[in-house]
XYZ file of C-alpha atoms in Angstrom:
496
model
C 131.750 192.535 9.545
C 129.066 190.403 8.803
C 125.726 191.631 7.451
C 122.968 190.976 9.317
C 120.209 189.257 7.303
C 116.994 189.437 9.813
C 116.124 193.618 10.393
C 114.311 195.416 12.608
C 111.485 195.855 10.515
C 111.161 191.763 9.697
C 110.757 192.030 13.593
C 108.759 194.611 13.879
C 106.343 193.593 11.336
C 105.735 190.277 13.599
C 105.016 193.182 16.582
C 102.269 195.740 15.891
C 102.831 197.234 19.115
C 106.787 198.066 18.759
C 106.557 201.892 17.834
C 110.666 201.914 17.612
C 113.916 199.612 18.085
C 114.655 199.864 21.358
C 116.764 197.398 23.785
C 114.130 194.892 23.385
C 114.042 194.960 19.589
C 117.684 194.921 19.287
C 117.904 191.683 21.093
C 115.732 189.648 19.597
C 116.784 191.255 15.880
C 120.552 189.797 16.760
C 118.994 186.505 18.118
C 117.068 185.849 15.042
C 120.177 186.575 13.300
C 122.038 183.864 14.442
C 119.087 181.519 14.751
C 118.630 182.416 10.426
C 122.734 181.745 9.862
C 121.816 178.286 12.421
C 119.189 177.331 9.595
C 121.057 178.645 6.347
C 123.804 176.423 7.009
C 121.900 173.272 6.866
C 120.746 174.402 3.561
C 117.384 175.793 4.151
C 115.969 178.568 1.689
C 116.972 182.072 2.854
C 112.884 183.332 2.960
C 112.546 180.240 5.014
C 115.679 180.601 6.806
C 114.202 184.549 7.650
C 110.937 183.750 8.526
C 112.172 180.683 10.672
C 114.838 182.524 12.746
C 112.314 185.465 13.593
C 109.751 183.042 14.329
C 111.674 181.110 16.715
C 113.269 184.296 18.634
C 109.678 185.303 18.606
C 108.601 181.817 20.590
C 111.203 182.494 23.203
C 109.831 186.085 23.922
C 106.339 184.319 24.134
C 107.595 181.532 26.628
C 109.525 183.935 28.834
C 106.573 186.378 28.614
C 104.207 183.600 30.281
C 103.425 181.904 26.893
C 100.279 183.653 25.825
C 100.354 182.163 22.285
C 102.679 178.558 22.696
C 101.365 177.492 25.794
C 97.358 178.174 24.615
C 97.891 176.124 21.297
C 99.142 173.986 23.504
C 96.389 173.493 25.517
C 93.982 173.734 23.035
C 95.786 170.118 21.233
C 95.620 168.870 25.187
C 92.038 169.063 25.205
C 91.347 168.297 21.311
C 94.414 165.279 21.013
C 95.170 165.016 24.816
C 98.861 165.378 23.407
C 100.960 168.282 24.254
C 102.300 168.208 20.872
C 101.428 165.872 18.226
C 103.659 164.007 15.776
C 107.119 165.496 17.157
C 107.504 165.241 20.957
C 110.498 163.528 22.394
C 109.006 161.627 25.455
C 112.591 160.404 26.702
C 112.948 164.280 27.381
C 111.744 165.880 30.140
C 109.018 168.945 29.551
C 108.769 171.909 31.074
C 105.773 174.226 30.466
C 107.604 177.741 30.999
C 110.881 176.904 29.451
C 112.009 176.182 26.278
C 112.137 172.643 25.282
C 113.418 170.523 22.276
C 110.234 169.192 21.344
C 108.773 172.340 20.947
C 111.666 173.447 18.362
C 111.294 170.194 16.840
C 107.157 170.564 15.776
C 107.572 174.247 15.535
C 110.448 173.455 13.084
C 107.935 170.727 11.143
C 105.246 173.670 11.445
C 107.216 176.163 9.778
C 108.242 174.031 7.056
C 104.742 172.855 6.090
C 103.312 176.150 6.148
C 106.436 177.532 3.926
C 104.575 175.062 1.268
C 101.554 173.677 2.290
C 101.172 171.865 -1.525
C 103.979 169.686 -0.411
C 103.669 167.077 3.327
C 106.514 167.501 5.278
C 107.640 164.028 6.789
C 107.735 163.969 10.470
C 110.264 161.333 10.377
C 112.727 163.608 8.217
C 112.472 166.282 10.741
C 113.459 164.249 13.901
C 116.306 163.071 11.753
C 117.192 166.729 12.007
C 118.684 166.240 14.921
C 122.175 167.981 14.715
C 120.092 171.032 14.044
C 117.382 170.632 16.401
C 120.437 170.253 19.287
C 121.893 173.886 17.965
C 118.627 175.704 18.034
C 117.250 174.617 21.009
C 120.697 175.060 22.819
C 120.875 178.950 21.268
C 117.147 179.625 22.918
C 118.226 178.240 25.905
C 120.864 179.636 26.791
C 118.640 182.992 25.728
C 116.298 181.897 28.136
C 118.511 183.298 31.001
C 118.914 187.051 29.986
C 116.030 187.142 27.010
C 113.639 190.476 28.005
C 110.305 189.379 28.800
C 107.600 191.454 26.857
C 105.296 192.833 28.934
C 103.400 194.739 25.731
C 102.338 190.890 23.983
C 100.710 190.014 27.118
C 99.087 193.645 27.569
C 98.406 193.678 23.732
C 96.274 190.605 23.770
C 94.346 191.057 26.456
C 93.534 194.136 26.101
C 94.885 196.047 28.729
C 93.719 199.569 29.732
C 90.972 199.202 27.636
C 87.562 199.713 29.663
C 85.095 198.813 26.946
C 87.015 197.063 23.966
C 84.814 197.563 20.768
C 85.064 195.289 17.100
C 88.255 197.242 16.255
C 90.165 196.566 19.315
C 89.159 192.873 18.703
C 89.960 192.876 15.291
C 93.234 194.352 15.762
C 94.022 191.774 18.183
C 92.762 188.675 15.500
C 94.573 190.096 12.473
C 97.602 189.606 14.725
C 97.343 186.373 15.075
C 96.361 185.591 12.008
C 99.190 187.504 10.023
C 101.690 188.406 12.224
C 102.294 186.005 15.033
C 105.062 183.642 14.553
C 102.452 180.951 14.374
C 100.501 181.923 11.516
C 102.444 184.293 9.706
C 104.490 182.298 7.387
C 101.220 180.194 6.381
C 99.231 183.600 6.202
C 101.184 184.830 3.686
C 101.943 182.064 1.304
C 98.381 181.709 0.734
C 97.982 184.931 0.277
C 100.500 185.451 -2.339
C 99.396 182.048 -4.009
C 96.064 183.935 -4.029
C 97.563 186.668 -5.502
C 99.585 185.147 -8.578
C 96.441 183.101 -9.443
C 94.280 186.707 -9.746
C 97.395 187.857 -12.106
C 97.984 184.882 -13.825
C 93.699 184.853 -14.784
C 93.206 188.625 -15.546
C 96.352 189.692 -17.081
C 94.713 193.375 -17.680
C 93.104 193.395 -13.230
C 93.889 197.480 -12.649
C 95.186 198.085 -9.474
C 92.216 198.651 -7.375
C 90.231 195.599 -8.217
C 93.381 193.670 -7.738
C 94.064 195.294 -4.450
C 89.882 195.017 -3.200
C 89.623 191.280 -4.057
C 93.157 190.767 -2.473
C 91.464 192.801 0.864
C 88.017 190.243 0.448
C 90.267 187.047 0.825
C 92.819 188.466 3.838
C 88.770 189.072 5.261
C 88.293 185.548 4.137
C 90.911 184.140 6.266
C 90.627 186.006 8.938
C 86.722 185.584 9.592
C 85.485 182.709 7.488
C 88.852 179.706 8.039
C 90.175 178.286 10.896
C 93.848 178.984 11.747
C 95.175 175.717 10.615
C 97.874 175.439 13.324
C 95.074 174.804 15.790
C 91.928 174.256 13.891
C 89.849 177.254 15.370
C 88.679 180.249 13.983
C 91.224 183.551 14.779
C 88.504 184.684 17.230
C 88.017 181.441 18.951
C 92.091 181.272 19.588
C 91.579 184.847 20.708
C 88.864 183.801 23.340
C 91.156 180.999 24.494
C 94.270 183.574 25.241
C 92.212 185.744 26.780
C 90.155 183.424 29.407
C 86.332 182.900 29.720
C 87.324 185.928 32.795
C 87.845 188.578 30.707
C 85.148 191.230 30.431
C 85.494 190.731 25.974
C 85.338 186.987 25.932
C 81.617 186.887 25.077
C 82.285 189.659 22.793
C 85.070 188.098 20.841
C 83.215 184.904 20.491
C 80.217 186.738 18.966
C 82.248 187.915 15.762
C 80.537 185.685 13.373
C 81.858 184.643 9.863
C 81.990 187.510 7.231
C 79.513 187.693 4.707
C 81.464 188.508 1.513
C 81.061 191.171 -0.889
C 77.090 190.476 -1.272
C 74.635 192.736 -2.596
C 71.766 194.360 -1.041
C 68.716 196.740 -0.978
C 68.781 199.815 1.509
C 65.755 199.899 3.625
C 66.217 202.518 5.922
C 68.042 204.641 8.844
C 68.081 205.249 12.106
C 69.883 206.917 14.562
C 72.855 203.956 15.539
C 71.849 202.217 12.344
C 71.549 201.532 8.662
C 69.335 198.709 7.843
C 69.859 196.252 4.720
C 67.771 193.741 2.947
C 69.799 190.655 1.486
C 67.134 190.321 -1.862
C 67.728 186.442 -2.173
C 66.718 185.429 1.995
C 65.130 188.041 2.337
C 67.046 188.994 5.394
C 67.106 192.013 7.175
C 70.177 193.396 9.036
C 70.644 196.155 11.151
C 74.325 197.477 10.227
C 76.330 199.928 13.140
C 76.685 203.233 11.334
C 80.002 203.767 12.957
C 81.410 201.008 10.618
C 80.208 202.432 7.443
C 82.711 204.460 5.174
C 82.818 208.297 6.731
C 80.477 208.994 3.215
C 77.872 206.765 2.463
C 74.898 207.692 0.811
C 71.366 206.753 1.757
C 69.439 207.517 -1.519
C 71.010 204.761 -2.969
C 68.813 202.241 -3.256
C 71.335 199.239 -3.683
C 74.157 198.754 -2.008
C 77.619 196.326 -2.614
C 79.983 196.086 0.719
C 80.830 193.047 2.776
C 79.515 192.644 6.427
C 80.767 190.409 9.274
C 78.185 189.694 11.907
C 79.394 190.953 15.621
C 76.769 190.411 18.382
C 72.912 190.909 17.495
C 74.385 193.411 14.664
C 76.537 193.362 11.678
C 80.109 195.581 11.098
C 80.765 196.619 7.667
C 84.313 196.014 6.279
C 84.831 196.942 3.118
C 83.891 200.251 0.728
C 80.273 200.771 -0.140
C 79.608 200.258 -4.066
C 76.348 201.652 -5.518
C 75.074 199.679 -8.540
C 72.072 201.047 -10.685
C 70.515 197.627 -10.393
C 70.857 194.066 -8.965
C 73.849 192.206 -10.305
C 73.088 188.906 -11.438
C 75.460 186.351 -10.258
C 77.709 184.747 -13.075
C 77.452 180.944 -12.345
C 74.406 178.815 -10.719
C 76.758 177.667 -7.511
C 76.993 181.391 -7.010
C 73.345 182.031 -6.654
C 72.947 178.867 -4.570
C 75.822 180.339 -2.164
C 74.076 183.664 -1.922
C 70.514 182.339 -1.256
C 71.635 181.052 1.762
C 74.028 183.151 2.570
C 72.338 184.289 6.350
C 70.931 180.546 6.983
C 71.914 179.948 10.391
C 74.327 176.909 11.737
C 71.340 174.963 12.869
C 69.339 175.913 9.851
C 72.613 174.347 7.599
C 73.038 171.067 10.368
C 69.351 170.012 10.229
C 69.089 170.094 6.252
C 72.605 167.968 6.702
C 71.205 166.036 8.744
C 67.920 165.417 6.144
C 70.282 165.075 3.508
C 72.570 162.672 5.010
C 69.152 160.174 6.005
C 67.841 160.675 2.345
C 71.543 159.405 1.228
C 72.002 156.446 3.307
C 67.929 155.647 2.206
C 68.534 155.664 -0.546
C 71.678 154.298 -1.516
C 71.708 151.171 1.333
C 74.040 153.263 3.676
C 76.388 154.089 1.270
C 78.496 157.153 1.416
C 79.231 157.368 -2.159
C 78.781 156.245 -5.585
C 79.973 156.049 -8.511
C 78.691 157.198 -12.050
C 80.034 156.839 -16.149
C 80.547 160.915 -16.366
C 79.653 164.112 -15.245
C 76.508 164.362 -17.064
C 74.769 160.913 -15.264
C 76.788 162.577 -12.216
C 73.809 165.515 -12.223
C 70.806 163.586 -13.429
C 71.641 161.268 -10.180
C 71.577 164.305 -7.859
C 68.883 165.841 -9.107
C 66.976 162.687 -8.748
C 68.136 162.441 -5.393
C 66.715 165.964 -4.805
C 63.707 165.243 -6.470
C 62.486 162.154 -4.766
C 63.396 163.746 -1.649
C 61.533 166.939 -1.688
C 64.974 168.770 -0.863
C 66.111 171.598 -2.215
C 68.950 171.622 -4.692
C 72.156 172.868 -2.835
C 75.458 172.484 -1.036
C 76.964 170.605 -4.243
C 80.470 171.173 -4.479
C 82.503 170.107 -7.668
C 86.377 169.618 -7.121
C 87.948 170.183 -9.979
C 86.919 172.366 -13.508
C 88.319 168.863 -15.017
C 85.589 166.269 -14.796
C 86.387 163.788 -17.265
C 85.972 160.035 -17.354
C 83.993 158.231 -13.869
C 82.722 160.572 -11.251
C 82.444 159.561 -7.555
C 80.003 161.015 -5.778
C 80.250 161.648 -2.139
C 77.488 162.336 0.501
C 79.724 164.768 2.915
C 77.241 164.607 6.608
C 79.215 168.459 7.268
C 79.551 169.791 3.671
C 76.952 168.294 1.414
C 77.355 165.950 -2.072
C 80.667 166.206 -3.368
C 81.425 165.815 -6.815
C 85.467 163.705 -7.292
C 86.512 162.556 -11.033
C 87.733 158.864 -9.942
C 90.906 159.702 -11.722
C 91.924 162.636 -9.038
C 91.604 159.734 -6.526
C 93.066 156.472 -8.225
C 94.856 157.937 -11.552
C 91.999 156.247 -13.595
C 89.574 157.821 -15.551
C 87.588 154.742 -15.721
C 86.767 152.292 -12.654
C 85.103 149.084 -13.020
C 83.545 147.656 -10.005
C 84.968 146.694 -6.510
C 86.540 143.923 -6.829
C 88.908 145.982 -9.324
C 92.737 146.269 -8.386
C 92.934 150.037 -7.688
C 96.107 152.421 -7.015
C 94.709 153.920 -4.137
C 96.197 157.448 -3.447
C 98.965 158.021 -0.452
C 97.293 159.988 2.684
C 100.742 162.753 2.743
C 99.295 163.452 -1.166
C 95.623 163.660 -0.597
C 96.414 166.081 3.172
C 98.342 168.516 0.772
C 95.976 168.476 -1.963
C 92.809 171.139 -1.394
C 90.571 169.302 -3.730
C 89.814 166.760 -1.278
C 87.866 167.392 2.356
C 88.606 165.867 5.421
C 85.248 163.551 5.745
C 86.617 162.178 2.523
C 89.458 161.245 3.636
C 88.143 159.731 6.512
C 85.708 157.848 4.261
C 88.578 156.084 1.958
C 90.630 155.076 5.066
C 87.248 153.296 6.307
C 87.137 151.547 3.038
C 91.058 150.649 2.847
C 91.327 153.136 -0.106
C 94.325 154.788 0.989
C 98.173 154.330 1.581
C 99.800 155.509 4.324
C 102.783 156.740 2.491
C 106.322 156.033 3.312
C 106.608 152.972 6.334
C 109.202 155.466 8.519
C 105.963 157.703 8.668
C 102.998 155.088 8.599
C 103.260 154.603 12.680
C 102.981 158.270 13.157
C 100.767 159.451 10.655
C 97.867 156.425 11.886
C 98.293 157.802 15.700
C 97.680 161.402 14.495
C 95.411 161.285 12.238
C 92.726 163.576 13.872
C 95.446 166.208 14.156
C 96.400 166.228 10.564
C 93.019 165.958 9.150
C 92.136 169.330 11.422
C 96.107 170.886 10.782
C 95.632 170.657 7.074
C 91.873 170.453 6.204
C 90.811 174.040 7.586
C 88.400 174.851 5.020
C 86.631 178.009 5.020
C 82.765 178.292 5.844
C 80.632 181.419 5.775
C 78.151 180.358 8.277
């Protein structure tokens, strides 16, 4: 007898609410199963093969359980693309909203792969020419569809069912869900997370377990609070207010869990009876900070504290352990300090110095959005002139890479700030001339899978032709969705 490669517990991993295998589990564990050998035979990784067969047994327990978590990404891309399903659908084939459909398995199939490595672009073309295994996948879910148990607990789970007043936790419980255990997310969730991980061990050979395992905890908070999920470009408690419905007594309440503020240092001012209030030293700040959040020992004659605080309503949750440092840490690098001084600047506070910022740019430079400099060191004196002769302060600089030799581009970002590109990231040449020079301008699929470079970037190089569309199967596709892929793979983290 054949050994089953999917288990119950890669099942019940994806379902926080499954206390035990019953009926339920057992089905869906054997119909990953053979979804996984469906996969393996075409040659696909095992992990991938794993991941991909639960994750597709778990999409037809979300259709036939109403499609909570499908059929809201799905109208989120309606109203952000109006497109079902960008990149992948096969118009010649009827659709059906509550039923399972071969376009569906075909851009879930693309999704899965690109999150498996998001440092490589999966061609869209390559998958539709998947079609022999598209045709056995979607035939296995639907003929599933006609006995598969519904799941009455995801539907109950997310919206919060039986639960008269939900507080942060039951939100939060609900968001890490979806951000590292539905099939949706789960296989991006935790590449990144283990990429984050072998980068800490790979720079501090000697990390002891507990500061490896409390800067692994601030990045999962990271994710989950401060970066958009990327399958849908919203934040986890945005996609949790669209599941839910603008109805439901916690929308306001989800919506109102801001970004987290990071492990940050502060000064203890006081407390009251429902509170503890804090003083961030470098805005000057004051929060108010629910007690009931704070560790079950804290201590109050402390007069500095180190912990990491998401906002939530008018007040602010703490979720992390409480250090107590003698004194106040200095930060280690100048970009540090300038990301902690304005650490509690509001959204409109950060869009209106954009906005001055942008003006002063285009003023200065004839409506340019970038320019170009010899090196690094002429790259600073420019922006500090530009701050200078501006009366602006002298922040939201972001450099792209620790290598910054040869010509430096400098780009004037309207949503980000000035950032800071070594020409030779961009065109493979450390030194560029002038424009009328012949230049190898990069391929889109290579610059979408590359961090280093933002999405109004991007944008900016295909407005001046500085870009290649890659491959001409993909070029068609790829120019029609470009506003999807720029949100799918650009979902950079903010902490305002």
């Amino acid at each position: 007898m054949k050994k089953a490669i999917v288990t119950y517990k890669d099942w019940m991993e994806m379902h926080p609410w499954h206390t035990k295998a019953d009926e339920t589990v057992l089905y869906y564990v054997k119909l990953a199963n053979k979804l996984t050998d469906t996969i393996l035979k075409k040659k696909y990784p095992t992990q991938f093969a794993v991941d991909s067969g639960c994750a597709f047994a778990a999409y037809l327990q979300d259709v036939v359980s109403g499609s909570p978590l499908f059929g809201t990404m799905r109208s989120v891309y309606i109203n952000k693309y109006s497109d079902r399903l960008p990149m992948l659908e096969n118009e010649s084939v009827r659709y059906y909203n509550d039923e399972v459909n071969y376009s569906d398995v075909a851009f879930l199939l693309w999704h899965f792969s690109s999150q498996y490595n998001k440092d490589v672009f999966v061609s869209p073309t390559m998958v539709r020419e998947q079609k022999e295994l598209l045709g056995e996948l979607t035939q296995i879910l639907e003929e599933a569809y006609e006995d598969a148990p519904e799941s009455e607990d995801l539907n109950s789970f997310l919206r919060m069912e039986g639960i008269d007043q939900p507080t942060f936790n039951d939100i939060v419980t609900r968001m890490v869900y979806l951000n590292k255990q539905c099939y949706l997310n789960a296989a991006g969730a935790n590449y990144e997370l283990k990429q984050y991980a072998d980068g800490m061990r790979a720079e501090e050979e000697k990390l002891d377990e507990a500061t490896y395992f409390f800067f692994l905890q601030e990045y999962a908070n990271l994710m989950l609070f401060n970066q958009p999920l990327s399958f849908c470009s919203l934040y986890t408690n945005e996609f949790l207010a669209e599941i839910i419905g603008q109805d439901h007594r916690a929308y306001h309440q989800v919506l109102s869990v801001r970004r987290d503020k990071l492990t940050t240092f502060y000064a203890f001012i006081k407390e009251t009876e429902e509170f503890v209030i804090l003083e961030h030293p470098e805005s000057k700040v004051q929060v108010r900070v629910e007690k009931d959040s704070l560790p079950e020992k804290y201590f109050t004659d402390k007069p500095y504290w180190l912990c990491e605080l998401v906002q939530y309503g008018d007040n602010y949750r703490c979720v992390s352990d409480i250090n107590y440092p003698a004194e106040h840490l200095e930060e280690e690098t100048e970009k540090q300090k300038e990301i902690v001084k304005h650490l509690f600047d509001s959204a409109t506070e950060r869009k209106e110095y954009l906005k001055k910022m942008t003006d002063a740019f285009d003023k200065m430079y004839n409506g340019k959005p970038f320019i170009i400099v010899s090196d690094i060191d002429k790259a600073h004196d420019k922006i500090n002139e530009f701050f200078t002769q501006n009366s602006l302060d002298n922040k939201l600089i972001t450099d792209s890479t620790d290598d910054e030799s040869g010509n430096i581009l400098i780009f004037m970002n309207p949503e980000e700030g000035l950032e800071i590109y070594p020409t030779h990231l961009i065109f493979g040449k450390t030194e560029v001339k002038g424009a009328g020079e012949s230049l190898p301008y990069p391929y889109l699929t290579e610059m979408l899978a590359d961090n280093v470079f933002s999405s109004r970037f991007i944008v900016q190089l295909l407005k001046q032709g500085w870009i290649r569309w890659s491959d001409p199967e993909d070029e068609n596709i790829l120019k029609f969705n470009i506003d999807f892929l720029l949100d799918y793979f650009k979902c950079e983290p903010s902490l305002i």
